[in-house]
XYZ file of C-alpha atoms in Angstrom:
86
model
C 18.481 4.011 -29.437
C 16.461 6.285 -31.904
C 17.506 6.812 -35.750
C 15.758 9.449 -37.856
C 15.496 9.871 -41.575
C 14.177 12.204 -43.873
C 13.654 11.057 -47.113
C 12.075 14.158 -48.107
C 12.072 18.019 -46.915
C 8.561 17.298 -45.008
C 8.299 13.229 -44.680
C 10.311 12.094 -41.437
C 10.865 8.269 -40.751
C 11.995 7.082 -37.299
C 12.824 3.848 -35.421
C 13.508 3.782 -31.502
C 14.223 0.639 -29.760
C 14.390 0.506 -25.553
C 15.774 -2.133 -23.659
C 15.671 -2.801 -20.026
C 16.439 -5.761 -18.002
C 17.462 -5.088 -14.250
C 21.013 -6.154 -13.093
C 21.449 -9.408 -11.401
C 22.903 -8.101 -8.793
C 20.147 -5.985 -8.293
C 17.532 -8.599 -8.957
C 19.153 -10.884 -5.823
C 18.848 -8.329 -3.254
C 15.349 -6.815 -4.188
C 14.323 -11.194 -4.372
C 12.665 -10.004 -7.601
C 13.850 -9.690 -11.464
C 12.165 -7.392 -14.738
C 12.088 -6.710 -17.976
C 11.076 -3.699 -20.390
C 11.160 -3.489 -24.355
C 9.477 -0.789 -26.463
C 10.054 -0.716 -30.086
C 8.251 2.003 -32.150
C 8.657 2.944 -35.774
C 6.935 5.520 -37.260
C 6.460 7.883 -40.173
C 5.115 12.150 -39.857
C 4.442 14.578 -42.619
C 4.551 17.889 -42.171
C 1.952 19.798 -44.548
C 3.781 23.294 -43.240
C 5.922 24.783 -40.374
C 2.538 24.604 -38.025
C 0.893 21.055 -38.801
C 1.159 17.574 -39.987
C 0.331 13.902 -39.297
C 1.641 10.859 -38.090
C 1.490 7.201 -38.338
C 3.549 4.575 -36.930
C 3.598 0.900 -35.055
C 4.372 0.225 -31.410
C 5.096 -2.908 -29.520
C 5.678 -2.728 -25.621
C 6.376 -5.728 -23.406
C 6.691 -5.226 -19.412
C 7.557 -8.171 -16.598
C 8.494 -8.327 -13.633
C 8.295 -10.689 -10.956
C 8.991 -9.687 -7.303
C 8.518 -12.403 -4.448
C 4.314 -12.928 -4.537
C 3.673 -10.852 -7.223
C 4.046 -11.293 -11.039
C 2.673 -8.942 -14.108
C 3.389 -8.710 -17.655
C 2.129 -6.298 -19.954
C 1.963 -6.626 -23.375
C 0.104 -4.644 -26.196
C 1.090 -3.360 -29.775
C -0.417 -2.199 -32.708
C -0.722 0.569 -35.334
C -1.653 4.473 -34.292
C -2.524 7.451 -35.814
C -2.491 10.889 -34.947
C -1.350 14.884 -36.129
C 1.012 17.503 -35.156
C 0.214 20.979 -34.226
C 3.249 22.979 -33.199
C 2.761 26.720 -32.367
């Protein structure tokens, strides 16, 4: 699910939230089971048509389990970075 906002002509604010978990069903005949969330919210402002910059705050959390074998991954923080469009 993403939302977008814009508060302003060149300030955009968005939120996206994914979900994943893998069926039950599905889970019992590959003998394994996993999850996947990804939340990210962040904020760009465009100086003009051609460039702008961005800041926002991501949090990503991956497991799975299959027979043997078992991983999760899990970071988040805040990022920075610009746009160039041509």
């Amino acid at each position: 699910m993403i939302a977008r906002g814009y508060p302003l002509p060149s300030l955009a604010i968005t939120g996206e939230v994914s979900l994943f978990r893998m069926p039950e069903s599905l889970a019992t005949q590959l003998e394994g089971r996993g999850t996947y969330t990804d939340f990210d919210f962040n904020a760009t402002y465009n100086f003009n048509r051609f460039a702008g910059v961005q800041a926002g705050y991501r949090k990503v959390n991956i497991f799975y389990d299959v027979e043997r074998d078992r991983g999760t991954l899990k970071f988040s923080g805040l990022y920075f970075g610009s746009v160039i469009r041509y």
